[in-house]
Every structure is written in structure tokens, then in C-alpha cells.
């Protein structure tokens, strides 16, 4: 390849605007490499109401304000994760207020117990929406206009562009321009002939990626807000053989979004737990680790749906019309028969679920006899038992901890109380703990709390002929979590689109190339080729050099005089 090389005497800023003192005709060629709105310095003394409104709107829709609002939104979500929320756990909120006389009222005034529905969080959220939409709409229309338009014509002095090369050829100018047009289009440039030059542009996907990223952010914000407002989540512990219907009253605990309506938004379905099946590693370092952990259920959709079978496993939920039923826990429920002082049965082989304390399912809880019991004097009372259950007891003298999660050697330890359980006072109480305020201990012969360890089939006789308790067996239970998170699919799609859009805006460079071919004073065609990118990058000079090398071959022959090697030289600064 042959020709002469030049170094551009000036350097054009990344946005394409000419530097002070440079040729002003570069401004048209370097314009519209981005859809960012032009910043205008307001004339503060004469702004007026409309001027101030325009200035405020420009600030709100600027990138720096959008980033600031995103930061504030992230910071605002922190107390929502650290401080108990009324919509999630109202009991913890009340407990926090009772323990903190100063922070409780302060958090109430600041709305920190309901962060996501507070005025200040909503204001940040809405301002971020407005900022993003106000930024996207004008840029989208401007981008559409650029797609419908054509690359601008070549500047008068191509040598002032950051990447520039020139050579002389014996080919006619028309032949050079035709070859350049064909080459640029082959390289997927949008190209057309303008006067004595060919103008081409490439990299529109950069701005498309930028716009896609902003649109995806809006989609994610809308999906997140929709999901938080209309979501619900509840837990239900079910004994083998028992069932559940998706109504609010059947949940053990339930939380939902602010706009959730239980009369219309609960998915109608029901299911029954037929069997829980679990197997565990018996030996080795992973002893006790579950190998099989699944619940066999039958379910039906709607009020009169057909009954179907399904095996629910960990991370493999039952999905019904947008709601998901997850298997979250498993435990045991000792089956007890309780008789009063006269031998009347007041609890007939009733299973009471106990809560696991460790990975080997050592469990604890409370057994309550609320009705029907009369003591040795014939007086009505209530019975309460603190229960401690080990599915695999290590034997006499061992610790009161289970050594394996399966039912290999079950043992139940009970300590007995009588009196008033406090369940009839009208206040919500935990069914897994005894309120001992109005209870008295049964005493053994040494005057200590009466307690006993039972194996299946054994009976505990209460002191003073107060009755008996028989350990009849063990029933298994499973805990299910029912959730519905609307718009989660949109949130996922938005996050993927945001990543792709951001990648496009970061790695795709928008650039322009011009090729001018004119007759020189000596009758030989002079070819000039220059490139301009939105930002300084080695890619523009490299690409220009590659294009020049390809274009040079068909437009030259070995007999062309004065043709040294050609190379591309980025501008280093003004000539001195």
C-alpha cells in the first residue's frame, strides 16, 4: 500500500463538538453522536416562573439526579431490612416498641416500621419514575429521528479529526467513492455519497442499549412495586392425613402487600398431606443429612376441581395459578391419651406438633388440655405439659438431644402443670409455649416439679390421683409456605434486559467515517479518510487503518508515483 500520511493538528472532544478556536464546520459532522440533551446554562436573573420550572425539569431528568435517586432508594431500603415491619411481623414491631421507649416513637414518626409504604420512600420512588421517563421519552424520539436520517456530510478539513489518513491514486475520484461506498456498506455501516465524499456511521446499538437499560429499569421498578403491593405469603403446619384450604383463617401466620384483598386475590385451591417421606445418611461425615425429603399431597383447583396427586420436594413447589406451595420444614407430633381423676378420657389419641430445635429434630413444645378435665376434687381445671421429644434417644445417661433425625428410638419427656392456661382470655398466645402465670406445678415425692420420660406405649400417672397420660405413638407433620409474587416474571425480564442494554452501551462504540476523493493540482486523485468516535478509543484509528488498507488495494496500481506506506495517526494536539 502506498501514499502519504498526515498527523491531524487538533483533537476533537469525545462528544464531537469543536474545541474553541477550531474549525466550526466540525460541529455538524460531530453532532448527534449521542441522544443526551444539550445542557444550557440558565440566565438566572431573568428565569422567571417558566424558566425555573424548565431548569428544575432539566435537573430532575439529568443522569446525576437519577443516580442520586437510585442511591437514596437503596439507602431507604436498608431500614426496611433491619427494622421489624408491620406488614411482615406486627408482633415483633410491638415487642420493639415495648423495649425501646425512645426509638419506638421516633421510628413511628419517621415511618420506619412501614418503610415501603411511607411518604418519604414513595416520594423517592415516584421521583425516580418521573426522572427516568422524562429522560427516556425525548431521547427515544431523538434516536428515532437519527435512525430515519442519514450521517452528516464530511467536514471541510478532515485532517482535524482524531483519526486521519491520506494517499494518492491513479484511479478516478468517482471510482474511489464507489469502492468506498461498497466497502462501508459491506462492513455494516450506514453510508451514502454526499458531494465529493462518502459519509458512513456505525454503532447505533450503543444508544439502543442505553435506552433499553433505562426502559428495563422502569420495568423492574414497576414489577417490584406491583409485587410488593399485591403479594401474599403464609405458612401452614399440616399433620399427615389433614388438609388445607387456601383461605385466610386457615393460615398459622400470614402477611401480604398493602393493596392485597383476601376476598379476591387468594388463589382458590386445597390440598391434603397424605404422607411425608424422609430418609437420611446413616453413616459417614454426612450422617443425618436428608437424602429424600418429600411430601405426597393430593390437591384440587377451585371449589369443584378434580383431585390430582403431586410430590412436593425442596425447591420443587406445587404451582397453582400463580401461587406456589413450598415444603419448608418437617417434624414430629406425639400422640397422647389423657384421662382425668375418674378415668374419663379428655384427650383421645390426639397428636400435638412440636417444633424442631436442631438438625436431628430434637423437638419441644406444649401439650394443652383445655376442656373436659376435672381434678380429684371434681373441680374443672386445665392441664398443661412442657414436652421434649427425641426421635432417636441415646439411652439412659445420655444428653437430652436426639442423635438421628429418623424415628429409631423415640422418647418423650413431659413436665406437668394444672390450673388456668390463659387461652380463654381473648388474647393471642403461642400454642407452642405454656403461659405459667396461672398454672401450678404438679409435685413429685421430693417436692420437685413432676416430670417423666416415656417410650411409646408407656403411661405417666399424675400425683394425687389427678389422672394419667399415655404416649400412644408419633405422627409426622410438614410445614408448607404458600406464596404469590405477582410480576416476578417481568422483574426477571427487566433485569436481563438491563444487563444486556448496559453491556451494549458500554462495549459498542458509535463512530463515523468519511472518505473524500478529489483531483489534485497535478491531476492525480487525492484520497482522504477520517474517523470520529463518541469517545476516545484505539478502536477508531485501528478500524480506519483496516478500512484504508482494504480500500487502497483496488484503487491503486504499482506504477502510481510518490506512494510511501500509509498508516493512521491519531491527533496528538495542535501544531506548534
XYZ file of C-alpha atoms in Angstrom:
576
model
C 0.000 0.000 0.000
C 1.335 3.486 -0.815
C 0.512 7.134 -0.150
C 1.391 9.905 2.279
C 0.456 10.152 5.953
C -0.593 13.168 7.989
C -0.998 13.902 11.655
C -4.150 15.843 12.484
C -3.190 19.147 14.066
C -6.077 19.242 16.544
C -8.077 16.948 18.735
C -11.858 16.834 18.729
C -13.701 16.314 22.010
C -15.458 12.989 22.577
C -18.932 14.389 22.003
C -17.998 15.658 18.571
C -18.217 19.384 19.366
C -15.292 21.504 18.125
C -12.832 22.878 20.619
C -12.572 26.661 20.961
C -10.636 28.189 18.125
C -11.023 25.190 15.836
C -12.971 24.881 12.634
C -16.607 25.334 13.422
C -17.665 23.172 10.468
C -16.682 20.086 12.520
C -19.653 20.695 14.781
C -22.186 19.390 12.228
C -20.117 16.304 11.482
C -19.589 15.542 15.155
C -23.119 16.299 16.315
C -25.758 13.798 17.379
C -23.347 11.040 18.317
C -25.497 10.761 21.420
C -29.100 11.454 22.359
C -28.161 13.240 25.576
C -29.978 16.602 25.748
C -27.887 19.708 25.285
C -27.173 21.489 28.543
C -27.992 25.182 28.506
C -26.749 27.483 31.204
C -29.798 29.361 32.515
C -29.779 33.109 32.713
C -30.552 33.229 36.413
C -31.557 36.894 36.750
C -34.282 36.541 34.094
C -35.509 32.995 34.602
C -38.999 33.702 35.820
C -41.505 31.022 36.791
C -41.364 29.174 33.472
C -37.595 29.387 33.391
C -37.255 27.995 36.894
C -39.714 25.199 36.028
C -37.656 24.306 32.944
C -34.451 24.390 34.982
C -35.975 22.123 37.657
C -37.225 19.710 34.995
C -33.773 19.565 33.410
C -32.210 18.797 36.776
C -34.789 16.121 37.586
C -34.298 14.339 34.254
C -30.496 14.518 34.338
C -28.377 11.422 34.814
C -26.776 12.650 38.039
C -30.170 13.176 39.711
C -31.371 9.737 38.546
C -28.260 8.144 40.052
C -28.766 10.124 43.256
C -32.379 8.937 43.497
C -31.274 5.328 42.916
C -28.761 5.727 45.744
C -31.421 7.196 48.044
C -33.779 4.346 47.169
C -31.098 1.800 48.072
C -30.319 3.571 51.342
C -34.031 3.840 52.147
C -34.452 0.075 51.765
C -31.839 -0.613 54.468
C -34.094 0.157 57.487
C -36.794 -1.962 55.836
C -34.431 -4.928 56.139
C -33.062 -4.192 59.617
C -36.132 -2.869 61.469
C -39.264 -5.033 62.045
C -42.038 -4.127 59.605
C -45.727 -4.024 60.469
C -46.719 -5.750 57.236
C -44.300 -8.613 57.886
C -44.371 -9.247 61.645
C -46.619 -6.978 63.711
C -45.767 -8.858 66.924
C -42.060 -8.050 66.558
C -42.943 -4.403 65.985
C -44.938 -4.298 69.226
C -42.122 -6.073 71.035
C -39.640 -3.498 69.712
C -41.863 -0.621 70.842
C -42.118 -2.141 74.305
C -38.354 -2.499 74.677
C -37.383 0.918 73.251
C -39.205 3.844 74.818
C -37.221 6.423 72.822
C -36.593 4.724 69.483
C -40.128 3.311 69.211
C -41.962 6.682 68.993
C -39.151 8.115 66.830
C -39.399 5.253 64.335
C -43.180 5.703 64.270
C -42.824 9.373 63.302
C -40.248 8.545 60.622
C -42.338 5.702 59.223
C -39.566 3.164 59.741
C -41.982 0.436 60.812
C -43.619 0.589 57.359
C -40.772 1.798 55.151
C -42.102 0.697 51.768
C -45.439 2.438 52.227
C -44.043 5.555 53.928
C -44.411 9.014 52.385
C -40.686 9.628 52.000
C -39.956 6.270 50.346
C -42.926 6.696 47.988
C -41.713 10.208 47.096
C -38.252 8.903 46.158
C -39.837 6.090 44.159
C -42.164 8.408 42.227
C -39.417 10.982 41.548
C -37.212 8.215 40.183
C -40.027 7.130 37.866
C -40.543 10.682 36.635
C -36.805 11.184 36.194
C -36.371 8.033 34.125
C -39.451 8.628 31.985
C -38.545 12.295 31.456
C -35.108 11.171 30.327
C -36.217 8.326 28.081
C -39.061 9.909 26.097
C -37.150 12.787 24.437
C -34.073 10.628 23.872
C -36.209 7.949 22.229
C -37.755 10.403 19.783
C -34.339 11.855 19.053
C -32.911 8.378 18.461
C -35.793 7.501 16.113
C -35.066 10.709 14.200
C -31.402 9.757 13.898
C -32.324 6.296 12.597
C -34.530 7.856 9.934
C -31.871 10.384 8.971
C -28.510 9.996 7.273
C -24.960 10.510 8.522
C -23.866 14.162 8.136
C -21.573 15.223 5.343
C -17.811 15.420 5.676
C -16.194 18.429 7.395
C -14.243 20.815 5.184
C -10.958 19.856 6.820
C -10.836 16.117 7.546
C -7.298 16.499 8.881
C -8.668 17.990 12.074
C -10.387 14.733 13.084
C -8.793 12.409 15.685
C -8.065 9.589 13.172
C -6.925 10.564 9.700
C -5.005 9.200 6.702
C -4.479 10.203 3.063
C -2.922 8.799 -0.089
C -2.708 9.492 -3.835
C -4.033 7.176 -6.501
C -4.314 6.948 -10.245
C -7.984 5.943 -10.042
C -10.744 8.415 -10.789
C -12.497 10.079 -7.772
C -15.815 8.506 -8.774
C -14.242 5.038 -8.733
C -12.775 5.642 -5.262
C -16.085 6.901 -3.861
C -17.977 3.957 -5.379
C -15.474 1.478 -3.919
C -15.651 3.237 -0.520
C -19.453 3.142 -0.518
C -19.452 -0.574 -1.328
C -16.813 -1.356 1.308
C -18.511 0.588 4.097
C -21.878 -0.966 3.444
C -20.274 -4.395 3.431
C -18.867 -3.591 6.897
C -22.439 -2.793 8.055
C -22.025 0.988 8.055
C -24.943 3.186 7.061
C -23.324 5.004 4.174
C -24.259 7.421 1.394
C -22.496 9.782 -1.004
C -22.550 13.492 -0.160
C -20.865 15.754 -2.730
C -17.240 14.754 -3.188
C -17.219 12.419 -0.159
C -18.838 9.321 1.304
C -20.292 9.609 4.833
C -20.847 6.491 6.971
C -21.898 5.742 10.535
C -21.986 2.638 12.725
C -22.731 1.682 16.341
C -26.373 2.744 16.712
C -26.903 -0.189 19.067
C -24.921 1.702 21.705
C -27.705 4.224 22.130
C -30.318 1.487 21.716
C -28.641 -0.360 24.589
C -28.645 2.796 26.689
C -32.361 3.331 26.100
C -33.061 -0.386 26.707
C -31.245 -0.150 30.032
C -33.394 2.794 31.167
C -36.622 1.165 29.987
C -35.624 -2.045 31.772
C -35.084 -0.068 34.976
C -38.641 1.257 34.735
C -39.976 -2.253 34.101
C -38.074 -3.546 37.138
C -39.335 -0.726 39.368
C -42.941 -1.260 38.266
C -42.646 -5.034 38.712
C -41.098 -4.613 42.151
C -43.800 -2.165 43.259
C -46.601 -4.341 41.875
C -45.175 -7.423 43.547
C -44.815 -5.703 46.922
C -48.315 -4.231 46.824
C -50.193 -7.390 45.803
C -48.027 -10.203 47.173
C -49.006 -12.633 49.928
C -47.159 -15.249 51.923
C -48.423 -17.640 54.566
C -47.326 -20.727 56.492
C -49.306 -23.777 57.478
C -48.255 -26.795 59.544
C -50.187 -29.901 58.472
C -50.274 -33.322 60.124
C -50.295 -36.414 57.942
C -53.872 -37.079 56.925
C -55.001 -33.485 57.454
C -55.730 -30.903 54.777
C -55.634 -27.201 53.996
C -57.872 -24.829 52.071
C -56.415 -21.540 50.821
C -58.463 -19.216 52.996
C -57.131 -16.575 55.364
C -58.436 -18.251 58.534
C -56.514 -21.499 57.918
C -53.032 -19.985 57.937
C -50.815 -20.187 61.017
C -49.282 -16.848 60.033
C -49.935 -14.612 57.058
C -48.518 -11.407 55.587
C -49.421 -9.500 52.448
C -48.938 -6.305 50.464
C -50.818 -3.099 51.178
C -53.257 -3.489 48.261
C -53.849 -7.219 48.708
C -57.535 -8.169 49.014
C -58.053 -11.614 50.596
C -61.580 -11.838 49.188
C -60.399 -11.604 45.588
C -56.627 -12.213 45.420
C -56.305 -15.578 47.196
C -55.968 -18.384 44.655
C -58.781 -20.911 45.274
C -57.304 -24.360 45.900
C -56.960 -27.008 48.600
C -54.645 -29.914 49.317
C -54.153 -32.762 51.808
C -50.909 -34.229 53.145
C -51.064 -37.961 52.524
C -47.549 -38.875 53.559
C -44.203 -37.348 54.382
C -41.207 -39.425 53.388
C -37.697 -38.711 54.580
C -34.533 -40.775 54.550
C -31.155 -39.762 55.946
C -27.488 -40.657 55.616
C -26.815 -43.329 58.239
C -23.017 -43.229 58.382
C -20.018 -41.117 57.495
C -19.343 -37.402 57.899
C -22.768 -36.540 56.429
C -24.689 -38.693 58.909
C -28.176 -37.302 59.406
C -28.190 -35.345 56.117
C -31.503 -35.806 54.249
C -31.319 -37.980 51.132
C -35.055 -37.999 50.392
C -37.243 -35.153 51.682
C -40.658 -35.061 50.061
C -44.352 -34.730 50.771
C -47.026 -36.673 48.900
C -50.148 -34.499 48.538
C -53.455 -34.554 46.705
C -54.805 -31.211 45.564
C -57.670 -29.650 43.638
C -58.067 -26.269 41.983
C -61.159 -24.214 42.649
C -64.173 -25.343 44.605
C -65.025 -28.313 42.394
C -61.737 -29.166 40.702
C -60.615 -32.707 40.037
C -58.293 -34.236 42.626
C -54.695 -34.669 41.496
C -51.560 -36.087 43.091
C -48.236 -34.304 43.436
C -44.925 -34.882 45.204
C -43.565 -31.643 46.681
C -39.828 -31.534 47.249
C -37.431 -28.856 48.462
C -37.200 -26.163 45.748
C -39.760 -28.080 43.679
C -43.052 -26.471 44.723
C -46.605 -27.147 43.726
C -47.684 -24.329 41.362
C -51.351 -23.415 41.066
C -52.482 -20.377 39.063
C -49.595 -18.124 40.120
C -49.356 -19.403 43.696
C -46.546 -21.703 44.814
C -46.635 -24.195 47.679
C -43.174 -24.904 49.102
C -42.154 -27.653 51.526
C -40.158 -25.799 54.193
C -39.922 -27.997 57.312
C -40.711 -31.336 58.883
C -41.195 -32.571 62.426
C -42.997 -34.906 64.780
C -46.227 -34.839 66.766
C -46.501 -37.197 69.770
C -49.919 -38.869 70.101
C -51.269 -38.712 73.655
C -54.281 -40.006 75.545
C -55.141 -38.060 78.726
C -57.614 -39.231 81.383
C -58.888 -37.293 84.385
C -59.058 -38.396 88.028
C -62.120 -40.588 87.395
C -60.644 -42.241 84.325
C -62.669 -40.250 81.813
C -60.852 -39.634 78.536
C -60.371 -35.886 77.998
C -57.842 -36.173 75.127
C -58.239 -39.230 72.908
C -55.105 -40.105 70.926
C -54.584 -36.528 69.815
C -51.366 -35.526 68.040
C -49.619 -32.319 69.148
C -46.988 -30.870 66.832
C -43.645 -29.966 68.420
C -41.073 -27.634 66.869
C -37.581 -28.865 65.864
C -34.605 -27.371 67.701
C -31.716 -28.854 65.706
C -30.859 -30.830 62.574
C -31.559 -34.120 64.376
C -35.128 -32.907 65.048
C -34.846 -32.646 68.828
C -38.229 -31.005 69.425
C -40.042 -29.047 72.089
C -43.473 -27.575 72.610
C -46.570 -27.630 74.793
C -49.466 -30.031 75.204
C -52.668 -28.365 76.417
C -55.881 -29.939 77.723
C -58.375 -27.077 77.555
C -61.761 -28.693 78.160
C -63.319 -31.606 79.990
C -60.748 -32.198 82.707
C -61.727 -32.438 86.398
C -59.241 -32.944 89.210
C -59.510 -35.370 92.143
C -61.861 -32.946 93.918
C -64.165 -32.807 90.888
C -63.178 -29.216 90.080
C -62.784 -28.020 86.482
C -59.201 -27.268 85.616
C -56.911 -27.203 82.618
C -53.779 -29.256 82.162
C -50.527 -28.181 80.543
C -47.382 -30.170 79.769
C -43.981 -28.979 78.655
C -42.968 -31.580 76.086
C -39.488 -32.516 74.910
C -39.239 -35.131 72.161
C -36.235 -37.076 70.830
C -36.829 -39.207 67.691
C -33.623 -41.148 68.463
C -32.783 -41.270 72.180
C -29.201 -42.178 73.024
C -30.179 -44.179 76.089
C -30.071 -43.727 79.851
C -27.348 -41.333 80.941
C -27.066 -39.641 77.549
C -27.841 -35.994 76.860
C -31.391 -34.930 76.132
C -30.589 -34.458 72.463
C -31.587 -36.641 69.553
C -28.716 -38.460 67.837
C -30.508 -39.020 64.496
C -33.472 -37.355 62.732
C -35.399 -40.572 61.998
C -37.668 -42.438 64.447
C -35.197 -45.071 65.661
C -35.709 -44.836 69.429
C -38.375 -42.205 70.200
C -38.619 -40.794 73.698
C -40.968 -38.154 75.123
C -40.225 -36.165 78.291
C -43.167 -34.415 79.988
C -43.397 -31.991 82.917
C -46.924 -31.403 84.239
C -48.925 -28.318 85.345
C -52.549 -27.630 86.252
C -54.695 -24.518 86.621
C -55.606 -21.871 84.028
C -53.795 -21.973 80.681
C -54.892 -18.399 79.900
C -56.206 -19.368 76.465
C -59.720 -18.110 77.207
C -58.717 -14.512 77.950
C -59.236 -13.359 74.373
C -55.556 -12.562 73.714
C -53.413 -14.249 71.076
C -50.994 -16.735 72.641
C -48.444 -19.134 71.241
C -49.612 -22.744 71.117
C -46.013 -23.933 71.481
C -45.358 -22.356 74.915
C -47.150 -22.559 78.243
C -48.183 -19.357 79.970
C -47.388 -20.316 83.574
C -48.859 -17.176 85.119
C -51.917 -19.008 86.468
C -50.556 -22.552 86.462
C -49.297 -24.653 89.362
C -46.722 -27.398 89.166
C -47.551 -30.993 89.920
C -45.059 -32.045 92.634
C -43.292 -35.357 92.990
C -42.490 -37.089 96.331
C -39.461 -34.804 96.812
C -41.494 -31.632 96.287
C -39.952 -31.016 92.846
C -41.663 -30.446 89.506
C -43.233 -33.728 88.424
C -41.751 -34.976 85.134
C -41.181 -38.292 83.432
C -39.631 -39.834 80.332
C -41.931 -42.036 78.261
C -41.430 -44.531 75.472
C -44.225 -45.449 73.100
C -46.923 -47.341 74.999
C -45.891 -46.122 78.463
C -48.166 -44.183 80.826
C -47.416 -41.378 83.278
C -49.646 -41.280 86.405
C -50.147 -37.768 87.763
C -49.645 -37.191 91.548
C -52.556 -37.498 93.980
C -54.699 -39.452 91.526
C -55.077 -36.433 89.210
C -55.147 -38.613 86.077
C -52.914 -40.345 83.561
C -51.086 -39.521 80.313
C -50.289 -42.291 77.788
C -47.755 -41.954 74.960
C -49.526 -43.815 72.130
C -47.244 -43.096 69.174
C -45.831 -40.468 66.828
C -47.329 -38.754 63.827
C -45.258 -36.749 61.303
C -46.043 -33.273 60.071
C -44.815 -30.986 57.303
C -44.814 -27.206 57.100
C -45.779 -25.528 53.830
C -45.269 -21.969 52.702
C -47.780 -20.601 50.199
C -46.562 -17.576 48.271
C -47.630 -15.435 45.381
C -45.343 -12.754 43.954
C -47.068 -11.018 41.021
C -44.933 -9.616 38.200
C -41.869 -11.668 39.173
C -41.506 -12.715 35.532
C -41.486 -9.066 34.463
C -38.857 -8.298 37.087
C -36.649 -11.101 35.748
C -37.127 -9.970 32.147
C -36.321 -6.392 33.159
C -33.131 -7.408 34.946
C -31.929 -9.459 31.936
C -32.754 -6.610 29.553
C -30.955 -4.137 31.832
C -27.790 -6.259 31.808
C -27.885 -6.650 28.014
C -28.605 -2.964 27.489
C -25.825 -1.911 29.834
C -23.391 -4.259 28.091
C -24.345 -2.768 24.727
C -23.933 0.812 25.927
C -20.512 0.006 27.420
C -18.938 -2.146 24.712
C -20.418 -0.792 21.482
C -18.850 2.428 20.187
C -20.696 4.754 17.904
C -18.392 6.165 15.217
C -18.370 7.899 11.823
C -16.108 7.577 8.819
C -15.707 9.914 5.842
C -13.900 9.225 2.571
C -13.168 12.194 0.261
C -11.683 11.715 -3.231
C -10.837 14.780 -5.396
C -8.425 15.629 -8.212
C -5.189 17.239 -7.046
C -3.427 20.155 -8.783
C -1.255 17.674 -10.677
C -4.266 15.676 -11.900
C -3.691 12.770 -9.506
C -6.615 11.779 -7.247
C -6.078 12.598 -3.567
C -7.975 10.337 -1.145
C -8.601 11.490 2.453
C -10.104 9.221 5.064
C -11.010 10.214 8.634
C -12.901 8.769 11.583
C -14.642 10.195 14.657
C -15.964 8.349 17.674
C -18.139 9.423 20.568
C -15.274 8.780 22.969
C -11.530 8.461 22.662
C -10.675 4.860 21.789
C -7.990 2.944 19.917
C -10.761 1.193 18.021
C -11.461 4.141 15.706
C -7.864 4.506 14.394
C -7.500 0.715 14.117
C -10.757 0.352 12.221
C -9.876 3.288 9.971
C -6.493 1.734 9.190
C -8.152 -1.565 8.293
C -10.691 0.162 6.035
C -7.976 2.241 4.377
C -5.883 -0.869 3.694
C -8.830 -2.649 2.058
C -9.894 0.440 0.066
C -6.375 1.176 -1.102
C -5.823 -2.101 -2.975
C -8.466 -1.834 -5.724
C -7.849 1.884 -6.308
C -4.081 1.768 -6.842
C -1.506 0.092 -9.038
C 2.215 -0.369 -8.661
C 3.006 2.381 -11.131
C 1.494 5.160 -9.014
C 4.255 7.679 -8.208
C 5.080 9.124 -4.812
C 3.352 6.427 -2.800
C 5.086 5.567 0.504
C 3.407 3.340 3.159
C 0.207 4.592 4.643
C -0.696 4.463 8.341
C -3.294 6.064 10.587
C -2.105 8.636 13.116
C -4.451 9.794 15.891
C -4.371 13.507 16.622
C -1.906 14.414 19.382
C -2.692 18.108 19.708
C -2.443 21.402 17.846
C 0.585 22.047 15.704
C 3.250 24.274 17.195
